[in-house]
GROMACS .gro file of C-alpha atoms in nm:
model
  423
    1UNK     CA    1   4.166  -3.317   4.679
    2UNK     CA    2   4.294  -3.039   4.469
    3UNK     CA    3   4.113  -3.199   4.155
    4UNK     CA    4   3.780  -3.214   4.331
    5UNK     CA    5   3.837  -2.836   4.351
    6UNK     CA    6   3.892  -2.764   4.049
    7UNK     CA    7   3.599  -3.000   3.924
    8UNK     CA    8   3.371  -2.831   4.186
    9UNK     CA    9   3.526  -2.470   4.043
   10UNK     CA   10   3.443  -2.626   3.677
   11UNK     CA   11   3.095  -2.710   3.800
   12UNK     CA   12   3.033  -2.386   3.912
   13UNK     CA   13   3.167  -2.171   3.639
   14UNK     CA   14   2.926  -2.391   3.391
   15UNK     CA   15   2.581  -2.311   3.671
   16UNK     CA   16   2.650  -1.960   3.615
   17UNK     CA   17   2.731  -1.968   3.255
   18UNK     CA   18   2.361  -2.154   3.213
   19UNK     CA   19   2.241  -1.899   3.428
   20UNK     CA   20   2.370  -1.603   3.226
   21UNK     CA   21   2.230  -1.718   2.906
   22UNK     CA   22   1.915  -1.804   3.057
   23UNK     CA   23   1.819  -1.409   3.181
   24UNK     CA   24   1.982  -1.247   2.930
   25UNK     CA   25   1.735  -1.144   2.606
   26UNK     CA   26   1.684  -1.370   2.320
   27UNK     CA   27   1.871  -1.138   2.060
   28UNK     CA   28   2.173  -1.210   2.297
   29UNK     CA   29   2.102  -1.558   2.366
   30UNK     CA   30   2.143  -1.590   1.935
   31UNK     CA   31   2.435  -1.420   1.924
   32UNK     CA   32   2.617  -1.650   2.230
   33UNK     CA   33   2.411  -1.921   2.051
   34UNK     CA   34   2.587  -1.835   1.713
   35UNK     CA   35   2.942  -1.817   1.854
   36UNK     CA   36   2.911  -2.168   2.039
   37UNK     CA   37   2.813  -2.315   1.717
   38UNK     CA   38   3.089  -2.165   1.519
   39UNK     CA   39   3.349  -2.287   1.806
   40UNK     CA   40   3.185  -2.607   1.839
   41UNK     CA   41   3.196  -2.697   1.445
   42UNK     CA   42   3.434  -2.914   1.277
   43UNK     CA   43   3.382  -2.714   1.002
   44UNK     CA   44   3.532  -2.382   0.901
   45UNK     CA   45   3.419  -2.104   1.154
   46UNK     CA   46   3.167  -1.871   1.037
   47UNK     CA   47   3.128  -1.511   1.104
   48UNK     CA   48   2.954  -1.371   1.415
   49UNK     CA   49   2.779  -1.118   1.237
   50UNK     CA   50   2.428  -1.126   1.261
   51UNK     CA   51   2.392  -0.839   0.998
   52UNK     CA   52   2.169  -0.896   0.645
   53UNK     CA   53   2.359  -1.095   0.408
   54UNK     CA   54   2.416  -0.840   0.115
   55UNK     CA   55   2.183  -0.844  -0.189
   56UNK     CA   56   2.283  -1.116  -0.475
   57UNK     CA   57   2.444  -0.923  -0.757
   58UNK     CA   58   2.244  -0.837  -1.053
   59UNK     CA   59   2.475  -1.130  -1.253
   60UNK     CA   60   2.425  -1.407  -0.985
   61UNK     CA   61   2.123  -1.579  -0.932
   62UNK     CA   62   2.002  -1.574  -0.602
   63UNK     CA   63   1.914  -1.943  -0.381
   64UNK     CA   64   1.565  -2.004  -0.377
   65UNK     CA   65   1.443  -2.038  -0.045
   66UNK     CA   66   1.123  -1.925   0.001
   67UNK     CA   67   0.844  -2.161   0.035
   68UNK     CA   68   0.642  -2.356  -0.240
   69UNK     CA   69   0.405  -2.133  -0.446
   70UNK     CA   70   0.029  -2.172  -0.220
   71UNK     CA   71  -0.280  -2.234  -0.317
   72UNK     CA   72  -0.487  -1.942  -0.260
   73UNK     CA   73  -0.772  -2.027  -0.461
   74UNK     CA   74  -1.034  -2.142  -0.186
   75UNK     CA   75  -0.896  -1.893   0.035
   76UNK     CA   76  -1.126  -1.565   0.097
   77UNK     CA   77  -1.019  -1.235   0.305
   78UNK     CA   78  -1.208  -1.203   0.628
   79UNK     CA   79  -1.624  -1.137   0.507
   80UNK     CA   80  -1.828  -0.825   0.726
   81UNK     CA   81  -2.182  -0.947   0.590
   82UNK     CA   82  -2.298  -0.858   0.902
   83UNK     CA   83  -2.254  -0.514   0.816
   84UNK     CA   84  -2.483  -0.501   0.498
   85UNK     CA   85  -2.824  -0.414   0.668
   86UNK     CA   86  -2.661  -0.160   0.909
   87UNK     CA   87  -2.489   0.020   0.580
   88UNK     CA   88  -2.804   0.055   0.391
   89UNK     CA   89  -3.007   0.172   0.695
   90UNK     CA   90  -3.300  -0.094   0.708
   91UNK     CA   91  -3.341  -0.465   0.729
   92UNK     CA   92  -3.463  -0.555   0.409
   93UNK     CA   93  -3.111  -0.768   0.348
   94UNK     CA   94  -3.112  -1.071   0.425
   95UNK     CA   95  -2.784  -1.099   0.604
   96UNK     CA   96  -2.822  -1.276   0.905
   97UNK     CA   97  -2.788  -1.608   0.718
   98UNK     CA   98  -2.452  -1.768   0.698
   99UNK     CA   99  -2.330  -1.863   0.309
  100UNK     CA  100  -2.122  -2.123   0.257
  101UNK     CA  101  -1.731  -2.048   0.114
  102UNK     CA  102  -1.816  -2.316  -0.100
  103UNK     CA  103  -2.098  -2.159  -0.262
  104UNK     CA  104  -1.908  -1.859  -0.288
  105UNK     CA  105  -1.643  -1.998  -0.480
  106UNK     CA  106  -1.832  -2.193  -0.702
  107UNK     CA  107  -2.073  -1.862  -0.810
  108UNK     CA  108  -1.789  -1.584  -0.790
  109UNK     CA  109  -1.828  -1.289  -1.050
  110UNK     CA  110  -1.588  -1.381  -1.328
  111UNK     CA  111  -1.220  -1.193  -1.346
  112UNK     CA  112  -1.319  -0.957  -1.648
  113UNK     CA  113  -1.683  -0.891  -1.562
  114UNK     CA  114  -1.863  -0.557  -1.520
  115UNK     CA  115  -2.082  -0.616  -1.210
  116UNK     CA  116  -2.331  -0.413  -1.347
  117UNK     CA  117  -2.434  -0.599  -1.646
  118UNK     CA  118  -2.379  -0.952  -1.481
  119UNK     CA  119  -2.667  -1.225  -1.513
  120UNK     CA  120  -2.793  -1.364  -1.203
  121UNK     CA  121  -2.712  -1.093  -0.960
  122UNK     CA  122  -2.825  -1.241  -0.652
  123UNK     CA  123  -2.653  -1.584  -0.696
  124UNK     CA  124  -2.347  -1.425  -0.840
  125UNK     CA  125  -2.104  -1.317  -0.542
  126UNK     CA  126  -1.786  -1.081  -0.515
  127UNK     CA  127  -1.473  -1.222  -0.309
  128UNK     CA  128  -1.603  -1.054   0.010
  129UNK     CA  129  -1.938  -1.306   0.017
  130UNK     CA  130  -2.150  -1.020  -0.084
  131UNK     CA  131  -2.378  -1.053  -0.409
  132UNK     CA  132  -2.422  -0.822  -0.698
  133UNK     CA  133  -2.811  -0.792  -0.558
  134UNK     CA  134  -2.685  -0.667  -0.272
  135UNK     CA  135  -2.430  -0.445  -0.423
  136UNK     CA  136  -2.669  -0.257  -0.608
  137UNK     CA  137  -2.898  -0.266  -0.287
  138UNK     CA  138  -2.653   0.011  -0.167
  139UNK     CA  139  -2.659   0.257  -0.383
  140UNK     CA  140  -2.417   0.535  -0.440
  141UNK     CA  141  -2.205   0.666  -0.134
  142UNK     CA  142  -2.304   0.426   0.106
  143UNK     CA  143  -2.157   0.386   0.457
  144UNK     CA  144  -1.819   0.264   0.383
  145UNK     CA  145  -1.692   0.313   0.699
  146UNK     CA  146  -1.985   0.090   0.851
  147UNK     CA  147  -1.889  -0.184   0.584
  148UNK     CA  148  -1.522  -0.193   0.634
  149UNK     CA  149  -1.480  -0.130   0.976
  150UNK     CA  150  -1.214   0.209   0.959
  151UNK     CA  151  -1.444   0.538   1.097
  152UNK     CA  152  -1.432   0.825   0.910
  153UNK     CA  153  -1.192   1.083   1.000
  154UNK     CA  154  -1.197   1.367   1.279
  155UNK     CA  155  -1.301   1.697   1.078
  156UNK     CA  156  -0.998   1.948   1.067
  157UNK     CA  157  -1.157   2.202   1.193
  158UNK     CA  158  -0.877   2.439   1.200
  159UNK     CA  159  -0.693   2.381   0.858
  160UNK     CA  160  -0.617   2.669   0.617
  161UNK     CA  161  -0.508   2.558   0.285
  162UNK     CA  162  -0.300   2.880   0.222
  163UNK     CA  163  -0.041   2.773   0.510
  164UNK     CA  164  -0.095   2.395   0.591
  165UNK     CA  165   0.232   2.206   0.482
  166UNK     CA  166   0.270   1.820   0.413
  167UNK     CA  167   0.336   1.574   0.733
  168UNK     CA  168   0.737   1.538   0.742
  169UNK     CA  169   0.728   1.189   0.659
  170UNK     CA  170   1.080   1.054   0.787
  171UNK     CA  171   1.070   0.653   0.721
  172UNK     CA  172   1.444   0.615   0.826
  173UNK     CA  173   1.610   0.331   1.011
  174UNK     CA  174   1.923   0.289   1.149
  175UNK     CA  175   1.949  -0.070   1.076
  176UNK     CA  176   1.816  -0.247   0.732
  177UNK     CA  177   1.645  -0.524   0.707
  178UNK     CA  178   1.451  -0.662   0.353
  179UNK     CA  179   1.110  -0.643   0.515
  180UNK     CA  180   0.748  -0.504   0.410
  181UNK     CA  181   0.788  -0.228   0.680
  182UNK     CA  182   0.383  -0.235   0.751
  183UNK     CA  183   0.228  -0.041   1.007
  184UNK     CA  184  -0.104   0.016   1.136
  185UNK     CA  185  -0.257   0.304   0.908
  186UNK     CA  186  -0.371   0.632   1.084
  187UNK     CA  187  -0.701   0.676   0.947
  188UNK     CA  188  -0.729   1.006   1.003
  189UNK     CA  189  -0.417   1.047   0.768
  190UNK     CA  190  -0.534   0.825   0.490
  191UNK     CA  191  -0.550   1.176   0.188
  192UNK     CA  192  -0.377   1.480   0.283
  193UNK     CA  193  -0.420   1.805   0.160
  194UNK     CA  194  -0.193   2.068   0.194
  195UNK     CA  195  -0.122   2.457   0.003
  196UNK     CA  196   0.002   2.309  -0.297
  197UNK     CA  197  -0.292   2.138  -0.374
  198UNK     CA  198  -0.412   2.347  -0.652
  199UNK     CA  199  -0.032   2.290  -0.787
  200UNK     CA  200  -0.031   1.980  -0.742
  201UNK     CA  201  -0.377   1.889  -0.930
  202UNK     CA  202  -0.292   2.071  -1.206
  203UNK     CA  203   0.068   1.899  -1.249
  204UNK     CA  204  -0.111   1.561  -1.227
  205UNK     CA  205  -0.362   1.671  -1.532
  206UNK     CA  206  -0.096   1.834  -1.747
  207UNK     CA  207   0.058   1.427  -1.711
  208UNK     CA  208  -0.211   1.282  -1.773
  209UNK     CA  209  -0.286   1.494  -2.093
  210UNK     CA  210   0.036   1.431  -2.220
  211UNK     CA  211   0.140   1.051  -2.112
  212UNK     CA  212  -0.237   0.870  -2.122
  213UNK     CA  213  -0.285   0.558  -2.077
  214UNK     CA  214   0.093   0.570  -1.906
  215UNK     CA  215  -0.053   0.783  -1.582
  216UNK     CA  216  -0.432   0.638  -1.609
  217UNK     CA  217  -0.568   0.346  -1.774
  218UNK     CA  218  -0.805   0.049  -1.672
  219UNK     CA  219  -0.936  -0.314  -1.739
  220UNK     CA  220  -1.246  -0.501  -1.733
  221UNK     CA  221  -1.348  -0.615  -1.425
  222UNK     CA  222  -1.210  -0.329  -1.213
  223UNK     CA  223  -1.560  -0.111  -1.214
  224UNK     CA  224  -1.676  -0.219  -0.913
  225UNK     CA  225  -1.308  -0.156  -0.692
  226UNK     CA  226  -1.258   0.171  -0.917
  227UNK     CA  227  -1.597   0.303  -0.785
  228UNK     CA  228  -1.603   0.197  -0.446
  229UNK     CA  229  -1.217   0.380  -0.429
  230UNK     CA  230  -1.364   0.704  -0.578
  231UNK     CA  231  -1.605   0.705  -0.300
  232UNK     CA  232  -1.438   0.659  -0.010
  233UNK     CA  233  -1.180   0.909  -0.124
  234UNK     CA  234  -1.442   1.167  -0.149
  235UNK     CA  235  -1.632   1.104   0.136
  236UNK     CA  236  -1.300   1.119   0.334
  237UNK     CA  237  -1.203   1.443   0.193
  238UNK     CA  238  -1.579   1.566   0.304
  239UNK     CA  239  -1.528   1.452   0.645
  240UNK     CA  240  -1.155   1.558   0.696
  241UNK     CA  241  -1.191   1.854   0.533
  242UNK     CA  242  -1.569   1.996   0.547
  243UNK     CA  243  -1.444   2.348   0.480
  244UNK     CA  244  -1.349   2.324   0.131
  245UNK     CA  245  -1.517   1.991   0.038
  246UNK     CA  246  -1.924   1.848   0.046
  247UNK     CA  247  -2.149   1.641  -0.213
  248UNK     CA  248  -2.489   1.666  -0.294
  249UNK     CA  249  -2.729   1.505  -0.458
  250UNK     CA  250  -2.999   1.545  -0.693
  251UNK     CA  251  -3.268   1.371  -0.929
  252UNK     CA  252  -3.145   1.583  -1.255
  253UNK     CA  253  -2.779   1.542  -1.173
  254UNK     CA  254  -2.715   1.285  -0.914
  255UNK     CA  255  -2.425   1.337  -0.705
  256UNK     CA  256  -2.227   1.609  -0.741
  257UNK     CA  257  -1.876   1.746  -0.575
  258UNK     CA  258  -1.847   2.038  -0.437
  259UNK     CA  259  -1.492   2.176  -0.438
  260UNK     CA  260  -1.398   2.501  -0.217
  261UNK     CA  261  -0.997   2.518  -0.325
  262UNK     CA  262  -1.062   2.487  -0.717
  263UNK     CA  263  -1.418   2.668  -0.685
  264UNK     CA  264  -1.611   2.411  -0.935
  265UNK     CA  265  -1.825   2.064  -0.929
  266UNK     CA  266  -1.763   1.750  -1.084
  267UNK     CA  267  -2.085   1.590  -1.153
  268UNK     CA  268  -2.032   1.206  -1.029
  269UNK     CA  269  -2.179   1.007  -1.324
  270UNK     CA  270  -2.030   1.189  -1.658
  271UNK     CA  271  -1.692   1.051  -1.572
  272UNK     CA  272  -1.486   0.772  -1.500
  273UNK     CA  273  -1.409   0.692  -1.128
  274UNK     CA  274  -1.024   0.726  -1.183
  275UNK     CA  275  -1.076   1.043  -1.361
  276UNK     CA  276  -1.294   1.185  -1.078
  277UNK     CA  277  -0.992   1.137  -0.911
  278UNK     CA  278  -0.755   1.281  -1.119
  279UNK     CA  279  -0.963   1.552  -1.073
  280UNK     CA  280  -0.992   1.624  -0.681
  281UNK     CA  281  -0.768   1.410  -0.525
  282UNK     CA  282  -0.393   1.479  -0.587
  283UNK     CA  283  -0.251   1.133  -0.501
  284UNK     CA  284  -0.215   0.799  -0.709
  285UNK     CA  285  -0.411   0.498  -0.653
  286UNK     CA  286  -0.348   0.155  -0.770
  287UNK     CA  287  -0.667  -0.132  -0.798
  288UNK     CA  288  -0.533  -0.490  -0.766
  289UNK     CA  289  -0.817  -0.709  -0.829
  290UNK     CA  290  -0.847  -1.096  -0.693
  291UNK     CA  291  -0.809  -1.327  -0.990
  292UNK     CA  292  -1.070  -1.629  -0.891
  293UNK     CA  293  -0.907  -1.863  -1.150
  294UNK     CA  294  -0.617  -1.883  -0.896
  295UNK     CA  295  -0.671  -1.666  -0.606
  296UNK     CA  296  -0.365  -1.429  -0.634
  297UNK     CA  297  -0.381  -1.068  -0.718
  298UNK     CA  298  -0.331  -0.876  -1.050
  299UNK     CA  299  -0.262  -0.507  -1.138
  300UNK     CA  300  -0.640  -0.399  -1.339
  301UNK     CA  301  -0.653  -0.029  -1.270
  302UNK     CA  302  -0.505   0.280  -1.146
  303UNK     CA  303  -0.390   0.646  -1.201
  304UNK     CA  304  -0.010   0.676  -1.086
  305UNK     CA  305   0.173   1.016  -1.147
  306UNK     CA  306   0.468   0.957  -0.956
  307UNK     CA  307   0.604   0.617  -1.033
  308UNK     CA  308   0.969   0.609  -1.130
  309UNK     CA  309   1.105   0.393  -1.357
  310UNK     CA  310   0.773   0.228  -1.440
  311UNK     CA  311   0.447   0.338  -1.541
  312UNK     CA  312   0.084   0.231  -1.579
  313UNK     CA  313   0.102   0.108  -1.912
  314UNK     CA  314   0.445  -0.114  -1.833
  315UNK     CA  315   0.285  -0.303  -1.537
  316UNK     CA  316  -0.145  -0.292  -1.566
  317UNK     CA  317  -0.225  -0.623  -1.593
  318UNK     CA  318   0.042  -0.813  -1.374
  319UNK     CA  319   0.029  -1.014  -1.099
  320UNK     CA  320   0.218  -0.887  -0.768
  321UNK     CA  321   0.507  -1.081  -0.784
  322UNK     CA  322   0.523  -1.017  -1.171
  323UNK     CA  323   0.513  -0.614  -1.114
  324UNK     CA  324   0.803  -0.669  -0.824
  325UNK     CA  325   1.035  -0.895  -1.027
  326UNK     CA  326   1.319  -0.591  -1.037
  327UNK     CA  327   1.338  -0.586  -0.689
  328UNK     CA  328   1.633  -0.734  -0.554
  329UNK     CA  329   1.591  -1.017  -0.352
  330UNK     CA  330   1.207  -0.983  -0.435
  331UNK     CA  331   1.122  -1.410  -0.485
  332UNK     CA  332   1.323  -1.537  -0.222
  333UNK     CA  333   1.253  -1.296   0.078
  334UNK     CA  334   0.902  -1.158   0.042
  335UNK     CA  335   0.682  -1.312  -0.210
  336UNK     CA  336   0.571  -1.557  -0.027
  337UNK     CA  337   0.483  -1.334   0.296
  338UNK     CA  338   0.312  -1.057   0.034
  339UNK     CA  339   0.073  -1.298  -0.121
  340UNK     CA  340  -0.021  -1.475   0.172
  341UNK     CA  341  -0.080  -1.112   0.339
  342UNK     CA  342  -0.306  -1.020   0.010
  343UNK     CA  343  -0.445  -1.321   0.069
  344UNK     CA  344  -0.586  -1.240   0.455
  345UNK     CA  345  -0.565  -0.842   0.476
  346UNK     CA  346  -0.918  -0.748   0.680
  347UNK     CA  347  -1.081  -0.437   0.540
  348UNK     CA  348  -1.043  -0.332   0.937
  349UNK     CA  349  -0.664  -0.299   0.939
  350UNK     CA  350  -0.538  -0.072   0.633
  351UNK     CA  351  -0.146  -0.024   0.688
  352UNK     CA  352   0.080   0.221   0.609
  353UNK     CA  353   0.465   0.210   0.508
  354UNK     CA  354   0.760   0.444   0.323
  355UNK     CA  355   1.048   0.456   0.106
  356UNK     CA  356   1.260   0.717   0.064
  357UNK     CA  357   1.566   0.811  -0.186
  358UNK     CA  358   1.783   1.151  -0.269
  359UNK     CA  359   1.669   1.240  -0.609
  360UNK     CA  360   1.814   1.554  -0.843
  361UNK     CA  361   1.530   1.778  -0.868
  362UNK     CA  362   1.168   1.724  -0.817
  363UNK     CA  363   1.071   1.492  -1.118
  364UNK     CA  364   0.736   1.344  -1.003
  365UNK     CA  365   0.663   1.116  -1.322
  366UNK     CA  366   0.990   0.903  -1.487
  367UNK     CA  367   0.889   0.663  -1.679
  368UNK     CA  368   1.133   0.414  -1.865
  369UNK     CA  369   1.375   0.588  -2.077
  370UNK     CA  370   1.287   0.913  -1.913
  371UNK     CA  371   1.568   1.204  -1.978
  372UNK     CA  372   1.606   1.247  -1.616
  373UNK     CA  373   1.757   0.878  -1.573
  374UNK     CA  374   2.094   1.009  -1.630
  375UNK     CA  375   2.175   1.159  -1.313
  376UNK     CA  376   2.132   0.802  -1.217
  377UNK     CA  377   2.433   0.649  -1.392
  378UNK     CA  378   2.676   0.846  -1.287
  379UNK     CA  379   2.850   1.020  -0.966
  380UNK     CA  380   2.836   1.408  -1.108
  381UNK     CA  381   3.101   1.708  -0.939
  382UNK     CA  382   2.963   1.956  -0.732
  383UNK     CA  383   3.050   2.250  -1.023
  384UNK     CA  384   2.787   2.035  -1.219
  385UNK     CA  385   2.506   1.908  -0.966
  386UNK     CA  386   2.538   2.144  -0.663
  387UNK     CA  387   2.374   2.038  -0.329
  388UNK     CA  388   2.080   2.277  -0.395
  389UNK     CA  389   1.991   2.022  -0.652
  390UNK     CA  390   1.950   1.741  -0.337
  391UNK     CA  391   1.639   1.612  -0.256
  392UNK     CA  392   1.484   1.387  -0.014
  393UNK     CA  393   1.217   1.178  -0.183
  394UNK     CA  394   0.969   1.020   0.035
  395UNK     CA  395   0.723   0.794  -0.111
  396UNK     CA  396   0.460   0.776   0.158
  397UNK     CA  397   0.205   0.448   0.095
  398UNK     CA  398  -0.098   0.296   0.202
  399UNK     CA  399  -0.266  -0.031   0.118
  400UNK     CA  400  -0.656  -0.124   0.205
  401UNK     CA  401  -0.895  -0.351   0.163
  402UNK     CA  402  -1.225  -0.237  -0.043
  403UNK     CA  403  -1.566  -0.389   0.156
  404UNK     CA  404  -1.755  -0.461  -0.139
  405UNK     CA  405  -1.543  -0.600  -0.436
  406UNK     CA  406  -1.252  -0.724  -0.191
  407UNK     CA  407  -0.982  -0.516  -0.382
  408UNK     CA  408  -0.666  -0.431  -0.235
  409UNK     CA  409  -0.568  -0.043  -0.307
  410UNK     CA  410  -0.213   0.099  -0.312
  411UNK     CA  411  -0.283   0.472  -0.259
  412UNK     CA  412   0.079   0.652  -0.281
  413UNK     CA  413   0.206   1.013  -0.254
  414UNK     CA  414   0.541   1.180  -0.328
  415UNK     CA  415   0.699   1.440  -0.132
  416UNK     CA  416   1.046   1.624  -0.161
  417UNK     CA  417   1.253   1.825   0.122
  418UNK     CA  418   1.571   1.953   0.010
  419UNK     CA  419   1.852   1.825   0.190
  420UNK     CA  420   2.014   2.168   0.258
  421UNK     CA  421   1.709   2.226   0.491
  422UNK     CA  422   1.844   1.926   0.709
  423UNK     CA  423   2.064   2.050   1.001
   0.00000   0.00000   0.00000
């Protein structure tokens, strides 16, 4: 009698146990899941911790378990042909017909190629389905928010450049995990401009007049994504920002920027897109270009004043896992997921992400070797770096999809708070 109690008691003790695992939430069901195991095992007990295993150590080399390298070279971000006749304002594209992947793929602009030279323009396609015919069908400045899908932003109707101050961009997290930290860009957010503007354009040039090819420097094959970038950056800042910024356009000069902060014009066609840039926007951009001899993506332009520990010169060229490499961790936890997201990003969903670091000073350019990669090596008294010297470095990034030459674009910007204004 008494043991058919305690069986009965057993029984019941093991309903509710099921019970209490089953309405609890699944981060708790891993951890009572993870503890069972480890009790269960005839094998040494392993720790309960559910925290990130620490990064291998530079002298160790790390298990490879990331998935087989893909093949991406059939594989084509999402297309928005339908798009092309409502862009150039008429119906004179043909558009409505559907064009096979395979046709695509067999007639895709070659890797080096300037798309405006190309033979065969209408049979000769960019990654995005669209042909050189049509391409040049658009013109200059064409709808770019019809062909990609993100709206141009609200106008700021109230913004003064002599008081507006930078977003606090605060990309802190309690809890670490290895991860590509994406979120959903806010479009209206894409360029900032702020009172330091003027500063901050002039800083960029002085760089560029004294590094080169280290801040700015570009391939063949990466007109097409170089232009369309230059556009959409200035018709954003004409839209956000009608105030200070507008374009025009004339037979005798074409199209010309008007900027209100700097008081002068940049006419359109006498320069490089990237140096247009360098001109009016004060933020780097980088141009990875589809390769279609394998389908991954490769480093062919950009104009970066604010990398650190790396420069344009060190990394044009690459392919993304080739310009990571230093990161820790890099091939085993996120190449895989950061070519296969290359591989499918929709012009419709840009993201956004940050990283952040204390840095001595405000040093916006270090490239390799740079002077300023001592404070780095070693843990300095406060009679020799005082806290005044603290920063907070944010690097705030973005990453897009181009509508007509399927580039992805890093656009980046650096900002620094010192941390004695923290409470």
């Amino acid at each position: 009698m008494l043991s058919e109690h305690y069986t009965l008691a057993a029984a019941i003790g093991f309903l509710l146990t099921i019970l209490s695992f089953l309405i609890v939430s699944k981060s708790q069901q891993k951890i009572v899941y993870h503890r069972l195991s480890s009790w269960t095992s005839f094998k040494r007990p392993t720790s309960s911790s559910i925290t990130p295993p620490r990064s291998v150590s530079p002298d160790k080399k790390a298990p490879v378990n990331a998935p087989p390298p893909a093949d991406y070279k059939d594989i084509f971000p999402p297309w928005r042909r339908e798009s092309l006749s409502i862009a150039r304002g008429d119906k004179c594209l043909d558009t409505g017909s559907e064009i096979p992947e395979s046709l695509v793929s067999e007639r895709l602009i070659p890797f080096t190629a300037d798309y405006r030279i190309c033979k065969s323009p209408a049979s000769t396609y960019t990654p995005m389905g669209i042909s050189l015919a049509e391409v040049a069908s658009l013109g200059d400045f064409t709808d770019y928010a019809e062909l990609s899908g993100v709206p141009l932003p609200e106008p700021y109707q109230d913004f003064k450049i002599e008081t507006a101050l930078p977003r606090p961009y605060r990309p802190l997290r309690w809890g670490y995990h290895q991860t590509m930290s994406l979120n959903r860009l806010q479009t209206d957010w894409w360029l900032e401009v702020e009172k330091s503007y003027a500063e901050r354009i002039k800083e960029r040039k002085e760089l560029f007049d004294k590094n080169g090819s280290m801040v700015l420097d570009y391939l063949p094959g990466s007109e097409l994504g170089c232009k369309e970038v230059m556009e959409m950056a200035l018709q954003f800042l004409c839209a956000r920002y009608p105030q200070y910024f507008s374009l025009s356009n004339s037979e005798d000069q074409g199209y010309v920027f008007h900027n209100g902060i700097l008081h002068n014009q940049t006419i359109i066609r006498d320069m490089h897109p990237l140096h247009v840039l360098l001109e009016n926007v004060p933020e780097d951009f980088a141009v990875m270009i589809r390769n279609p001899d394998d389908g991954y993506y490769y480093f062919r332009a950009g104009i970066l004043c604010s990398s650190l520990g790396w420069s344009v010169a060190s990394k044009l060229g690459m392919q993304l896992k080739e310009i990571h490499s230093p990161i820790p961790d890099y091939k085993e936890k996120m190449e895989f997921s950061m070519d296969r997201y290359f591989s499918k990003l929709p012009t419709a969903r840009p993201i956004q992400r940050g990283s952040w670091g204390l840095e001595v000073d405000t040093p916006l350019f270090m490239p390799p070797g740079d002077p300023h990669e001592k404070y780095r090596e070693a843990q300095l008294p406060e009679t020799e770096l005082p806290l005044s010297r603290i920063h907070l470095r944010v690097d705030w990034q973005t990453l897009r999809r181009l509508p007509l030459s399927g580039a992805i674009i890093f656009n980046f910007k650096a900002l620094f708070t010192p941390v004695e204004d923290f409470r």
